[in-house]
């Protein structure tokens, strides 16, 4: 599956795409400006919270109705110089809900990927064996997001309910940062006893 990396500067996106292609031989990865990348298809938004609102505002004209936006942003206090183990209050309730409010009408928002660390994703030598917690107001949207995310070996998606639950799943990032700092690890989340992770709303 072709992957397009977006950045405010297309040159930086090209550099990131080159690193990704080198790490995964045979992959198809290219770099574009954020707006051009957004126009290509489904979007995974993964930015520091301080850039969340600005990025969404800048992409307003690039989104199209019906497009899927997977929001992986976490409102950590580190975004404003605080501790990474503390959360910021978000007026809408969560970064995912802020994304829904700021995205153009018709854009479908799913909140996900908050408990999978970048270090774990970058370490291709170790299996992930982690769950990705999905929040969204449409079961179909969450199913589409799961099909995309589960293309990564070792990731299993779990439907955690409506988008309002993102305020809980986002906060787990701060918890895992504290745990991983204490144990010098890259631990993730794995839920047990789920016969069908996407079988309930």
CSV table of C-alpha atoms in Angstrom, one decimal:
chain,number,residue,atom,x,y,z
A,1,UNK,CA,0.0,0.0,0.0
A,2,UNK,CA,1.5,3.4,-1.0
A,3,UNK,CA,2.2,5.7,2.0
A,4,UNK,CA,2.5,9.5,1.7
A,5,UNK,CA,4.2,11.4,4.5
A,6,UNK,CA,3.1,15.0,4.9
A,7,UNK,CA,5.0,17.9,6.4
A,8,UNK,CA,4.7,21.7,6.5
A,9,UNK,CA,7.8,21.6,4.3
A,10,UNK,CA,7.8,19.1,1.4
A,11,UNK,CA,11.6,18.7,1.6
A,12,UNK,CA,11.3,17.4,5.2
A,13,UNK,CA,8.6,15.0,4.1
A,14,UNK,CA,10.9,13.7,1.3
A,15,UNK,CA,13.6,13.1,3.8
A,16,UNK,CA,11.3,11.2,6.1
A,17,UNK,CA,10.0,9.1,3.2
A,18,UNK,CA,13.5,8.2,2.2
A,19,UNK,CA,14.3,7.0,5.7
A,20,UNK,CA,11.1,4.9,5.8
A,21,UNK,CA,11.9,3.4,2.4
A,22,UNK,CA,15.4,2.5,3.5
A,23,UNK,CA,14.1,0.9,6.7
A,24,UNK,CA,11.4,-1.1,4.8
A,25,UNK,CA,12.8,-2.3,1.5
A,26,UNK,CA,10.2,-2.7,-1.2
A,27,UNK,CA,7.8,-0.2,0.4
A,28,UNK,CA,6.2,2.6,-1.5
A,29,UNK,CA,6.7,5.9,0.4
A,30,UNK,CA,6.8,9.4,-0.8
A,31,UNK,CA,6.8,12.9,0.8
A,32,UNK,CA,4.5,15.9,0.1
A,33,UNK,CA,3.3,19.0,1.7
A,34,UNK,CA,0.6,18.4,4.3
A,35,UNK,CA,-2.1,19.7,2.1
A,36,UNK,CA,-1.1,17.6,-0.9
A,37,UNK,CA,-0.7,14.5,1.3
A,38,UNK,CA,-4.1,15.1,2.8
A,39,UNK,CA,-5.7,15.1,-0.7
A,40,UNK,CA,-4.4,11.6,-1.4
A,41,UNK,CA,-6.8,9.6,0.8
A,42,UNK,CA,-7.1,8.5,4.4
A,43,UNK,CA,-5.2,10.7,6.8
A,44,UNK,CA,-3.4,9.8,10.0
A,45,UNK,CA,-2.8,13.0,12.0
A,46,UNK,CA,0.1,12.6,14.4
A,47,UNK,CA,1.4,15.9,15.6
A,48,UNK,CA,2.3,17.5,18.9
A,49,UNK,CA,-0.9,18.9,20.5
A,50,UNK,CA,0.5,22.5,20.2
A,51,UNK,CA,0.3,22.1,16.4
A,52,UNK,CA,-3.1,20.2,16.3
A,53,UNK,CA,-5.5,23.1,15.8
A,54,UNK,CA,-3.2,25.0,13.5
A,55,UNK,CA,-2.6,21.9,11.3
A,56,UNK,CA,-6.4,21.2,11.0
A,57,UNK,CA,-7.1,24.8,10.2
A,58,UNK,CA,-4.4,24.8,7.5
A,59,UNK,CA,-5.9,21.6,6.0
A,60,UNK,CA,-9.5,22.8,5.9
A,61,UNK,CA,-9.5,23.2,2.1
A,62,UNK,CA,-7.6,20.0,1.5
A,63,UNK,CA,-10.1,17.6,3.2
A,64,UNK,CA,-13.1,16.3,1.2
A,65,UNK,CA,-16.4,15.0,2.4
A,66,UNK,CA,-16.4,11.4,3.4
A,67,UNK,CA,-12.6,11.3,4.0
A,68,UNK,CA,-11.4,9.3,7.0
A,69,UNK,CA,-9.2,11.1,9.5
A,70,UNK,CA,-7.5,8.9,12.1
A,71,UNK,CA,-6.4,11.3,14.9
A,72,UNK,CA,-3.4,10.1,17.0
A,73,UNK,CA,-2.8,13.3,18.8
A,74,UNK,CA,-2.5,13.5,22.6
A,75,UNK,CA,-2.9,16.7,24.6
A,76,UNK,CA,0.2,16.2,26.8
A,77,UNK,CA,1.3,19.0,29.1
A,78,UNK,CA,4.7,18.7,27.4
A,79,UNK,CA,3.1,20.7,24.5
A,80,UNK,CA,3.3,23.8,26.7
A,81,UNK,CA,6.4,23.1,28.6
A,82,UNK,CA,4.9,20.8,31.3
A,83,UNK,CA,5.4,17.2,32.1
A,84,UNK,CA,4.8,14.5,29.6
A,85,UNK,CA,3.0,12.5,32.3
A,86,UNK,CA,0.3,15.1,32.7
A,87,UNK,CA,-2.6,15.9,30.4
A,88,UNK,CA,-4.0,19.3,29.3
A,89,UNK,CA,-7.7,20.1,29.5
A,90,UNK,CA,-9.3,20.3,26.1
A,91,UNK,CA,-12.5,22.3,25.7
A,92,UNK,CA,-14.1,19.7,23.5
A,93,UNK,CA,-13.1,16.9,25.8
A,94,UNK,CA,-10.2,15.3,23.8
A,95,UNK,CA,-8.0,15.9,20.8
A,96,UNK,CA,-10.2,13.6,18.8
A,97,UNK,CA,-13.3,15.6,19.6
A,98,UNK,CA,-11.4,18.8,18.7
A,99,UNK,CA,-10.5,17.2,15.4
A,100,UNK,CA,-14.1,16.4,14.7
A,101,UNK,CA,-15.2,20.0,15.5
A,102,UNK,CA,-12.4,21.6,13.4
A,103,UNK,CA,-12.5,19.3,10.4
A,104,UNK,CA,-14.9,20.2,7.5
A,105,UNK,CA,-18.4,18.7,7.6
A,106,UNK,CA,-18.5,15.2,6.3
A,107,UNK,CA,-15.0,14.2,7.4
A,108,UNK,CA,-15.1,11.0,9.4
A,109,UNK,CA,-13.0,11.0,12.6
A,110,UNK,CA,-11.6,8.0,14.5
A,111,UNK,CA,-9.3,8.4,17.5
A,112,UNK,CA,-6.5,5.8,17.7
A,113,UNK,CA,-2.9,4.8,18.1
A,114,UNK,CA,-2.3,6.6,21.4
A,115,UNK,CA,-0.8,3.6,23.3
A,116,UNK,CA,1.6,2.5,20.6
A,117,UNK,CA,4.9,4.3,21.0
A,118,UNK,CA,7.0,5.6,18.1
A,119,UNK,CA,10.0,3.7,19.5
A,120,UNK,CA,8.0,0.4,19.2
A,121,UNK,CA,6.9,1.1,15.7
A,122,UNK,CA,10.4,2.0,14.6
A,123,UNK,CA,12.0,-1.2,16.1
A,124,UNK,CA,11.3,-3.6,13.2
A,125,UNK,CA,13.3,-6.3,14.9
A,126,UNK,CA,10.8,-6.9,17.7
A,127,UNK,CA,7.1,-8.0,17.3
A,128,UNK,CA,4.5,-5.5,18.6
A,129,UNK,CA,1.8,-7.7,20.0
A,130,UNK,CA,-0.2,-4.6,21.1
A,131,UNK,CA,-3.8,-3.5,21.0
A,132,UNK,CA,-4.9,-0.2,19.3
A,133,UNK,CA,-7.9,1.4,21.1
A,134,UNK,CA,-10.3,2.9,18.6
A,135,UNK,CA,-12.9,5.5,19.5
A,136,UNK,CA,-15.4,6.9,17.0
A,137,UNK,CA,-19.1,7.5,16.4
A,138,UNK,CA,-19.5,5.1,13.5
A,139,UNK,CA,-18.8,1.4,13.7
A,140,UNK,CA,-18.1,1.4,10.0
A,141,UNK,CA,-15.5,4.1,10.3
A,142,UNK,CA,-13.8,2.2,13.1
A,143,UNK,CA,-13.8,-0.9,11.0
A,144,UNK,CA,-12.2,0.9,8.1
A,145,UNK,CA,-9.5,2.3,10.4
A,146,UNK,CA,-8.9,-1.1,11.8
A,147,UNK,CA,-8.4,-2.6,8.4
A,148,UNK,CA,-5.7,0.0,7.7
A,149,UNK,CA,-4.0,-0.2,11.1
A,150,UNK,CA,-4.0,-4.0,11.3
A,151,UNK,CA,-1.8,-4.1,8.2
A,152,UNK,CA,1.0,-3.5,10.7
A,153,UNK,CA,2.0,-6.9,12.0
A,154,UNK,CA,1.2,-7.4,15.7
A,155,UNK,CA,-1.4,-4.7,16.0
A,156,UNK,CA,-5.0,-5.6,16.9
A,157,UNK,CA,-7.7,-3.0,17.0
A,158,UNK,CA,-10.2,-2.9,19.8
A,159,UNK,CA,-13.5,-0.9,19.5
A,160,UNK,CA,-13.7,1.2,22.7
A,161,UNK,CA,-17.0,3.0,21.8
A,162,UNK,CA,-17.9,6.5,20.8
A,163,UNK,CA,-15.5,9.4,20.2
A,164,UNK,CA,-16.2,10.8,23.6
A,165,UNK,CA,-14.2,7.9,25.0
A,166,UNK,CA,-11.1,9.3,23.4
A,167,UNK,CA,-10.6,11.5,26.5
A,168,UNK,CA,-9.8,8.2,28.4
A,169,UNK,CA,-7.7,6.5,25.7
A,170,UNK,CA,-5.6,9.6,25.1
A,171,UNK,CA,-4.8,9.8,28.7
A,172,UNK,CA,-3.3,6.3,28.7
A,173,UNK,CA,-0.4,7.8,26.8
A,174,UNK,CA,0.6,9.8,29.8
A,175,UNK,CA,0.3,6.7,32.0
A,176,UNK,CA,2.4,4.6,29.6
A,177,UNK,CA,5.1,7.3,29.5
A,178,UNK,CA,5.3,7.2,33.3
A,179,UNK,CA,5.4,3.3,33.3
A,180,UNK,CA,8.0,3.1,30.5
A,181,UNK,CA,10.2,5.7,32.2
A,182,UNK,CA,10.1,3.7,35.4
A,183,UNK,CA,10.9,0.4,33.8
A,184,UNK,CA,13.1,1.7,31.0
A,185,UNK,CA,10.8,-0.1,28.5
A,186,UNK,CA,8.5,0.5,25.6
A,187,UNK,CA,5.4,-1.3,27.0
A,188,UNK,CA,2.0,-1.0,25.3
A,189,UNK,CA,-1.5,-2.2,25.9
A,190,UNK,CA,-3.0,-5.7,25.4
A,191,UNK,CA,-6.5,-6.5,26.5
A,192,UNK,CA,-7.5,-10.1,27.4
A,193,UNK,CA,-10.7,-12.1,27.0
A,194,UNK,CA,-12.0,-10.5,23.8
A,195,UNK,CA,-13.4,-13.0,21.4
A,196,UNK,CA,-14.2,-10.3,18.9
A,197,UNK,CA,-12.6,-6.9,19.6
A,198,UNK,CA,-14.9,-5.1,17.2
A,199,UNK,CA,-18.0,-6.9,18.1
A,200,UNK,CA,-19.6,-4.4,20.4
A,201,UNK,CA,-20.4,-0.7,20.3
